[in-house]
Amino acid sequence: MDAQALRDAYVNFFVERGHTHIGSASLIPENDPTVLFTTAGMHPLVPYILGEKHPGGRRLVDFQKCIRTGDIEEVGDASHLTFFEMLGNWSLGDYFKKESIEYSFGLLTDVLKIDINNLAVTAFEGEEGIPKDTETAEFWKSRGIRDDQIFFYGREHNWWGPAGQTGPCGPDTEIFFDDGRPKCGPDCGPACKCGKYTEIWNNVFMQYSKDTDGRFTPLRQKNVDTGMGLERVLCVVNGLKTVYDTSLFTGIIGKLEELSGKKYGDFTRPFRIIADHLRASTFLLGDGVVPAKTGQGYILRRLIRRASRYMSSLGMEGVNMHKISEVIVSEYSDAYPELGRNRDLIFAQITAEEERFRRTLAKGLKRFDEMVSESGGSGELGGEAVFRLYDTFGFPIELTQELAAERGYSVNTDDFDSRFREHQEKSRSGSDQTFKGGLADAGEQTTKLHTATHLLNAALKKFVDPGIQQKGSNITAERLRFDFNLDRKLTSEELKSIEDYINEIISQDIPVVCEETPYEEAKKRNAVGVFQDKYGEIVKMYSIGDVSVELCGGPHVKSTGEIGCFKIIKEESSAAGTRRIKATVG
Ligand code: SER
């Protein structure tokens, strides 16, 4: 069974049982500022688990792209991945434990043809006033699962969530594939790391919400949230040893063999790291993230740079990374059409970042070796040296740590952190002074963001209130920030209309026209930014079709299509009566 067949089988099974198939959401969470990425299929559904009505109804199914970055350094072994896909089905206040377990059992044994003897399941042992989940065990037994296949664990193993610091969570029942080997010892069970058991599916009974004080409040509705790891299940149903042996990776690894002239079997770890990191990077770029010094863009930069270093270790200095990304885009764009739509942007960004890093990699490595010898065998690299590698050579701190570890060295991260903070503060105050006009630099990205700011200004007037006025604007290479007068939070519908509208204007590729015109003329045309009479003056005015006319110094893109894709990442209060929107483009 290949990946698409598994996605289809899963979705169809649940659609036949009354579920609505919903699309995969972006890797950038819309509803949760406490995490960088979408880490589970339930993440984009949090508002609905909390009780909002979902347009698809109370039964949903999907496959969702996810990224978890906690174990980047572990990638390269048989199972860790940064990017993965999660198949999931949800009941939003509809069915609960009984049907959830029946459905899971049916899919695993009837559709995926897993032998019942290869299954093992877990349930919540009970802890902190929440009782033991014997009900779940009984439902499994009613399907023919024996007592010796059922294991009870506490919160550490059988409790899921919340995804960020707050939100829905609850006890779960996890389903494992038991490969049939004898137990490694008397305590061997699904929680054992010996490899006998592989977790394939998690059914969470989301009954609680954790609040900022750490309290658990019962939810108004009882929900089911399930998540099945696509890569792992492909492994299990095809009798394969590692996720990298599945059809999801054979094309990427084949391309790497072709381009490097080396065999995967001889260089397993670097091959896996490159394949994993470029898969994650391609998807992040496809969702509009661009390499940057902080936030999501920093993780992307780390992934691309780490992949680049491993490519060098395979002698692939002359190979363009986007050649591997091309394989990923072509293999995944049926399931994730945004990759196809954004392919040019993905390749351009990955190439630009690769070039930026390659220009300094050799010098940086040389400097790194000098630092090691200068340290006089102390076993530790000081924060100043590490900060220089970061600032001058673009080495993510984690890369330096990894290089250091390879030589038996550690890195003084506390010292690095304080230098990093000091640097950030300096550059923040520097940019506040230098960029009173709000535009941090005239690079390509900031230009796009600048035009996007005009579109946002227009969209706010159109969808929220014609009286909205700009109260402040600040643009960095990563995002725009726009403050405006309003004394309430925007609704999610308003945010969506704004985003959709701006993306529609982008897709129409409307020319951005700059005119130098007398002030009176600008006033007649209702240009935004006409605050006071400047009689007789010639002003610079940018117009975008009939969408926006604004007095402005520029620079702007030539036509809206260049912006690529517009995404709101945050809407929050900035001061009394002032709201703030942060958004990205790409
Ligand atoms: N949220 C649960 C998980 O990530 C089930 O989807 O495992």
Short mmCIF file of N, CA and C in Angstrom, two decimals, residues 156-276:
data_model
loop_
_atom_site.label_atom_id
_atom_site.label_comp_id
_atom_site.label_asym_id
_atom_site.label_seq_id
_atom_site.Cartn_x
_atom_site.Cartn_y
_atom_site.Cartn_z
N GLU A 156 1.67 10.10 32.32
CA GLU A 156 2.86 10.23 31.49
C GLU A 156 2.63 9.62 30.11
N HIS A 157 1.89 8.53 30.07
CA HIS A 157 1.69 7.85 28.79
C HIS A 157 0.28 7.98 28.22
N ASN A 158 -0.72 8.06 29.11
CA ASN A 158 -2.08 7.98 28.59
C ASN A 158 -2.91 9.24 28.80
N TRP A 159 -2.27 10.34 28.54
CA TRP A 159 -2.96 11.62 28.61
C TRP A 159 -2.42 12.45 27.46
N TRP A 160 -3.29 13.10 26.72
CA TRP A 160 -2.76 13.90 25.60
C TRP A 160 -3.17 15.36 25.71
N GLY A 161 -2.20 16.21 25.43
CA GLY A 161 -2.48 17.63 25.28
C GLY A 161 -2.34 18.40 26.60
N PRO A 162 -2.54 19.71 26.54
CA PRO A 162 -2.91 20.42 25.30
C PRO A 162 -1.75 20.53 24.33
N ALA A 163 -2.08 20.95 23.11
CA ALA A 163 -1.05 21.04 22.08
C ALA A 163 -0.04 22.14 22.42
N GLY A 164 -0.55 23.27 22.94
CA GLY A 164 0.35 24.33 23.37
C GLY A 164 0.36 24.35 24.89
N GLN A 165 0.27 25.54 25.48
CA GLN A 165 0.27 25.59 26.95
C GLN A 165 -1.12 25.48 27.55
N THR A 166 -2.11 25.80 26.74
CA THR A 166 -3.49 25.74 27.22
C THR A 166 -4.35 25.07 26.15
N GLY A 167 -5.57 24.68 26.55
CA GLY A 167 -6.51 24.16 25.55
C GLY A 167 -6.96 22.75 25.84
N PRO A 168 -7.65 22.13 24.86
CA PRO A 168 -8.28 20.84 25.10
C PRO A 168 -7.27 19.71 25.32
N CYS A 169 -7.67 18.76 26.18
CA CYS A 169 -6.82 17.63 26.49
C CYS A 169 -7.67 16.53 27.11
N GLY A 170 -7.10 15.38 27.36
CA GLY A 170 -7.86 14.31 27.98
C GLY A 170 -7.12 13.00 27.98
N PRO A 171 -7.73 11.98 28.61
CA PRO A 171 -7.13 10.65 28.62
C PRO A 171 -7.21 10.03 27.23
N ASP A 172 -6.32 9.11 26.94
CA ASP A 172 -6.36 8.52 25.61
C ASP A 172 -6.21 7.01 25.65
N THR A 173 -6.46 6.39 24.51
CA THR A 173 -6.14 4.98 24.34
C THR A 173 -5.24 4.90 23.12
N GLU A 174 -4.06 4.36 23.33
CA GLU A 174 -3.11 4.30 22.22
C GLU A 174 -3.08 2.89 21.65
N ILE A 175 -2.90 2.82 20.35
CA ILE A 175 -2.92 1.52 19.69
C ILE A 175 -1.52 1.25 19.14
N PHE A 176 -1.01 0.09 19.45
CA PHE A 176 0.36 -0.26 19.04
C PHE A 176 0.35 -1.48 18.13
N PHE A 177 1.35 -1.54 17.28
CA PHE A 177 1.59 -2.74 16.49
C PHE A 177 2.65 -3.55 17.24
N ASP A 178 2.31 -4.78 17.56
CA ASP A 178 3.21 -5.67 18.27
C ASP A 178 3.81 -6.61 17.21
N ASP A 179 5.13 -6.54 17.03
CA ASP A 179 5.73 -7.31 15.93
C ASP A 179 5.84 -8.81 16.23
N GLY A 180 5.38 -9.24 17.39
CA GLY A 180 5.28 -10.67 17.67
C GLY A 180 6.51 -11.28 18.33
N ARG A 181 7.58 -10.46 18.49
CA ARG A 181 8.77 -10.97 19.19
C ARG A 181 8.43 -11.26 20.64
N PRO A 182 9.21 -12.16 21.30
CA PRO A 182 8.97 -12.36 22.74
C PRO A 182 9.25 -11.06 23.49
N LYS A 183 8.60 -10.88 24.64
CA LYS A 183 8.84 -9.69 25.46
C LYS A 183 10.29 -9.67 25.91
N CYS A 184 10.86 -8.46 26.04
CA CYS A 184 12.28 -8.37 26.42
C CYS A 184 12.47 -8.59 27.92
N GLY A 185 11.39 -8.56 28.69
CA GLY A 185 11.49 -8.78 30.13
C GLY A 185 10.09 -8.77 30.71
N PRO A 186 9.96 -9.02 32.02
CA PRO A 186 8.62 -9.12 32.61
C PRO A 186 7.81 -7.83 32.51
N ASP A 187 8.50 -6.67 32.48
CA ASP A 187 7.75 -5.40 32.41
C ASP A 187 7.55 -4.90 30.99
N CYS A 188 7.98 -5.69 30.02
CA CYS A 188 7.88 -5.22 28.63
C CYS A 188 6.42 -4.99 28.26
N GLY A 189 6.17 -3.87 27.62
CA GLY A 189 4.82 -3.51 27.19
C GLY A 189 4.94 -2.34 26.24
N PRO A 190 3.82 -1.76 25.80
CA PRO A 190 3.89 -0.67 24.83
C PRO A 190 4.78 0.50 25.25
N ALA A 191 4.97 0.70 26.57
CA ALA A 191 5.82 1.82 26.99
C ALA A 191 7.30 1.47 26.92
N CYS A 192 7.59 0.21 26.65
CA CYS A 192 8.99 -0.24 26.61
C CYS A 192 9.64 0.22 25.30
N LYS A 193 10.95 0.51 25.38
CA LYS A 193 11.63 1.07 24.20
C LYS A 193 12.33 -0.01 23.38
N CYS A 194 12.05 -1.30 23.67
CA CYS A 194 12.84 -2.36 23.01
C CYS A 194 12.53 -2.51 21.53
N GLY A 195 11.45 -1.92 21.05
CA GLY A 195 11.17 -1.99 19.62
C GLY A 195 10.11 -3.00 19.24
N LYS A 196 9.68 -3.78 20.23
CA LYS A 196 8.62 -4.76 19.95
C LYS A 196 7.31 -4.06 19.58
N TYR A 197 7.04 -2.93 20.24
CA TYR A 197 5.77 -2.21 20.04
C TYR A 197 5.99 -0.90 19.29
N THR A 198 5.20 -0.67 18.26
CA THR A 198 5.25 0.61 17.55
C THR A 198 3.90 1.29 17.68
N GLU A 199 3.90 2.54 18.17
CA GLU A 199 2.63 3.25 18.30
C GLU A 199 2.12 3.65 16.92
N ILE A 200 0.87 3.30 16.64
CA ILE A 200 0.35 3.68 15.32
C ILE A 200 -0.84 4.63 15.37
N TRP A 201 -1.57 4.63 16.48
CA TRP A 201 -2.78 5.45 16.48
C TRP A 201 -3.08 5.87 17.92
N ASN A 202 -3.58 7.07 18.05
CA ASN A 202 -3.92 7.56 19.37
C ASN A 202 -5.35 8.10 19.34
N ASN A 203 -6.20 7.58 20.20
CA ASN A 203 -7.56 8.11 20.30
C ASN A 203 -7.67 8.87 21.62
N VAL A 204 -7.86 10.18 21.51
CA VAL A 204 -7.92 11.00 22.71
C VAL A 204 -9.37 11.34 23.00
N PHE A 205 -9.74 11.17 24.25
CA PHE A 205 -11.10 11.52 24.66
C PHE A 205 -11.03 12.90 25.30
N MET A 206 -11.24 13.90 24.47
CA MET A 206 -11.00 15.28 24.89
C MET A 206 -12.18 15.80 25.70
N GLN A 207 -12.03 15.71 26.98
CA GLN A 207 -13.12 16.12 27.87
C GLN A 207 -12.77 17.33 28.70
N TYR A 208 -11.50 17.75 28.67
CA TYR A 208 -11.06 18.82 29.56
C TYR A 208 -10.37 19.93 28.78
N SER A 209 -10.33 21.10 29.40
CA SER A 209 -9.54 22.20 28.85
C SER A 209 -8.62 22.70 29.96
N LYS A 210 -7.33 22.81 29.63
CA LYS A 210 -6.39 23.31 30.63
C LYS A 210 -6.28 24.82 30.46
N ASP A 211 -6.42 25.57 31.56
CA ASP A 211 -6.34 27.02 31.43
C ASP A 211 -4.96 27.54 31.84
N THR A 212 -4.80 28.87 31.78
CA THR A 212 -3.47 29.44 32.05
C THR A 212 -2.98 29.19 33.47
N ASP A 213 -3.92 28.93 34.42
CA ASP A 213 -3.49 28.64 35.79
C ASP A 213 -3.18 27.17 36.00
N GLY A 214 -3.27 26.38 34.92
CA GLY A 214 -2.98 24.96 35.03
C GLY A 214 -4.18 24.14 35.50
N ARG A 215 -5.37 24.77 35.54
CA ARG A 215 -6.57 24.05 35.99
C ARG A 215 -7.22 23.30 34.83
N PHE A 216 -7.84 22.14 35.13
CA PHE A 216 -8.55 21.38 34.11
C PHE A 216 -10.05 21.56 34.29
N THR A 217 -10.70 22.14 33.30
CA THR A 217 -12.14 22.35 33.38
C THR A 217 -12.81 21.39 32.41
N PRO A 218 -13.88 20.70 32.84
CA PRO A 218 -14.58 19.81 31.88
C PRO A 218 -15.13 20.64 30.73
N LEU A 219 -15.02 20.10 29.51
CA LEU A 219 -15.54 20.81 28.34
C LEU A 219 -17.06 20.63 28.26
N ARG A 220 -17.68 21.59 27.57
CA ARG A 220 -19.14 21.52 27.40
C ARG A 220 -19.52 20.26 26.64
N GLN A 221 -18.71 19.89 25.65
CA GLN A 221 -19.03 18.72 24.86
C GLN A 221 -17.90 17.69 24.96
N LYS A 222 -18.26 16.42 24.84
CA LYS A 222 -17.24 15.37 24.85
C LYS A 222 -16.81 15.12 23.42
N ASN A 223 -15.51 15.17 23.19
CA ASN A 223 -15.00 15.04 21.83
C ASN A 223 -14.08 13.84 21.71
N VAL A 224 -13.92 13.39 20.47
CA VAL A 224 -12.88 12.41 20.19
C VAL A 224 -11.91 13.04 19.21
N ASP A 225 -10.64 12.89 19.49
CA ASP A 225 -9.60 13.39 18.59
C ASP A 225 -8.66 12.22 18.35
N THR A 226 -8.54 11.78 17.12
CA THR A 226 -7.60 10.69 16.91
C THR A 226 -6.50 11.11 15.96
N GLY A 227 -5.36 10.49 16.10
CA GLY A 227 -4.24 10.80 15.23
C GLY A 227 -3.46 9.55 14.91
N MET A 228 -3.29 9.30 13.62
CA MET A 228 -2.54 8.12 13.18
C MET A 228 -1.36 8.60 12.33
N GLY A 229 -0.17 8.18 12.69
CA GLY A 229 1.02 8.61 11.95
C GLY A 229 1.10 7.89 10.62
N LEU A 230 0.98 8.65 9.54
CA LEU A 230 0.96 8.04 8.21
C LEU A 230 2.23 7.24 7.93
N GLU A 231 3.38 7.82 8.23
CA GLU A 231 4.64 7.17 7.90
C GLU A 231 4.79 5.84 8.64
N ARG A 232 4.43 5.85 9.93
CA ARG A 232 4.60 4.63 10.73
C ARG A 232 3.66 3.52 10.27
N VAL A 233 2.43 3.92 9.94
CA VAL A 233 1.47 2.90 9.52
C VAL A 233 1.90 2.30 8.18
N LEU A 234 2.43 3.13 7.30
CA LEU A 234 2.93 2.61 6.02
C LEU A 234 4.02 1.57 6.25
N CYS A 235 4.86 1.85 7.21
CA CYS A 235 5.92 0.92 7.58
C CYS A 235 5.34 -0.42 8.01
N VAL A 236 4.38 -0.32 8.94
CA VAL A 236 3.82 -1.52 9.53
C VAL A 236 3.05 -2.34 8.49
N VAL A 237 2.19 -1.69 7.71
CA VAL A 237 1.36 -2.49 6.78
C VAL A 237 2.19 -3.06 5.64
N ASN A 238 3.33 -2.46 5.36
CA ASN A 238 4.17 -3.00 4.29
C ASN A 238 5.33 -3.85 4.82
N GLY A 239 5.33 -4.08 6.12
CA GLY A 239 6.38 -4.93 6.70
C GLY A 239 7.78 -4.33 6.55
N LEU A 240 7.89 -3.00 6.63
CA LEU A 240 9.20 -2.35 6.45
C LEU A 240 9.83 -2.01 7.79
N LYS A 241 11.15 -1.83 7.77
CA LYS A 241 11.85 -1.60 9.04
C LYS A 241 11.82 -0.14 9.47
N THR A 242 11.98 0.79 8.54
CA THR A 242 12.03 2.20 8.93
C THR A 242 11.13 3.04 8.02
N VAL A 243 10.78 4.22 8.53
CA VAL A 243 9.94 5.13 7.74
C VAL A 243 10.62 5.51 6.42
N TYR A 244 11.95 5.49 6.43
CA TYR A 244 12.68 5.89 5.21
C TYR A 244 12.59 4.82 4.11
N ASP A 245 12.12 3.62 4.48
CA ASP A 245 11.95 2.57 3.45
C ASP A 245 10.61 2.69 2.76
N THR A 246 9.73 3.59 3.23
CA THR A 246 8.39 3.69 2.64
C THR A 246 8.44 4.48 1.34
N SER A 247 7.34 4.37 0.59
CA SER A 247 7.26 5.06 -0.71
C SER A 247 7.38 6.57 -0.56
N LEU A 248 7.17 7.09 0.66
CA LEU A 248 7.28 8.54 0.86
C LEU A 248 8.71 9.02 0.69
N PHE A 249 9.66 8.13 0.86
CA PHE A 249 11.07 8.54 0.82
C PHE A 249 11.87 7.95 -0.33
N THR A 250 11.35 6.90 -0.99
CA THR A 250 12.19 6.22 -1.98
C THR A 250 12.60 7.17 -3.12
N GLY A 251 11.66 8.03 -3.55
CA GLY A 251 11.99 8.96 -4.65
C GLY A 251 13.06 9.96 -4.22
N ILE A 252 12.92 10.48 -3.01
CA ILE A 252 13.88 11.50 -2.52
C ILE A 252 15.25 10.85 -2.35
N ILE A 253 15.27 9.68 -1.75
CA ILE A 253 16.56 9.02 -1.50
C ILE A 253 17.20 8.60 -2.83
N GLY A 254 16.37 8.14 -3.77
CA GLY A 254 16.88 7.76 -5.10
C GLY A 254 17.55 8.96 -5.77
N LYS A 255 16.90 10.13 -5.64
CA LYS A 255 17.45 11.34 -6.26
C LYS A 255 18.78 11.71 -5.59
N LEU A 256 18.83 11.57 -4.27
CA LEU A 256 20.07 11.87 -3.56
C LEU A 256 21.20 10.93 -3.99
N GLU A 257 20.86 9.67 -4.21
CA GLU A 257 21.88 8.71 -4.67
C GLU A 257 22.40 9.13 -6.04
N GLU A 258 21.43 9.51 -6.90
CA GLU A 258 21.81 9.90 -8.26
C GLU A 258 22.72 11.14 -8.24
N LEU A 259 22.33 12.13 -7.42
CA LEU A 259 23.08 13.39 -7.43
C LEU A 259 24.42 13.31 -6.69
N SER A 260 24.50 12.40 -5.72
CA SER A 260 25.74 12.32 -4.95
C SER A 260 26.67 11.23 -5.48
N GLY A 261 26.10 10.28 -6.25
CA GLY A 261 26.90 9.15 -6.71
C GLY A 261 27.26 8.21 -5.56
N LYS A 262 26.53 8.36 -4.44
CA LYS A 262 26.81 7.50 -3.28
C LYS A 262 25.59 6.63 -2.97
N LYS A 263 25.84 5.56 -2.23
CA LYS A 263 24.73 4.65 -1.91
C LYS A 263 24.15 4.96 -0.53
N TYR A 264 22.82 4.98 -0.48
CA TYR A 264 22.12 5.21 0.79
C TYR A 264 22.63 4.26 1.87
N GLY A 265 22.78 2.98 1.51
CA GLY A 265 23.20 1.97 2.50
C GLY A 265 24.55 2.30 3.14
N ASP A 266 25.40 3.04 2.43
CA ASP A 266 26.72 3.37 2.99
C ASP A 266 26.72 4.64 3.82
N PHE A 267 25.71 5.49 3.60
CA PHE A 267 25.67 6.79 4.30
C PHE A 267 24.26 7.06 4.83
N THR A 268 23.75 6.08 5.56
CA THR A 268 22.34 6.13 5.96
C THR A 268 21.97 7.42 6.68
N ARG A 269 22.75 7.81 7.69
CA ARG A 269 22.36 8.95 8.53
C ARG A 269 22.31 10.26 7.73
N PRO A 270 23.39 10.63 7.02
CA PRO A 270 23.27 11.88 6.25
C PRO A 270 22.14 11.85 5.23
N PHE A 271 21.95 10.74 4.58
CA PHE A 271 20.85 10.65 3.61
C PHE A 271 19.50 10.94 4.29
N ARG A 272 19.31 10.32 5.44
CA ARG A 272 18.03 10.50 6.14
C ARG A 272 17.85 11.94 6.60
N ILE A 273 18.92 12.53 7.12
CA ILE A 273 18.81 13.91 7.61
C ILE A 273 18.46 14.85 6.45
N ILE A 274 19.15 14.68 5.33
CA ILE A 274 18.88 15.57 4.19
C ILE A 274 17.43 15.37 3.73
N ALA A 275 17.02 14.10 3.62
CA ALA A 275 15.66 13.82 3.13
C ALA A 275 14.62 14.41 4.07
N ASP A 276 14.79 14.18 5.36
CA ASP A 276 13.81 14.71 6.32
C ASP A 276 13.79 16.23 6.31
#
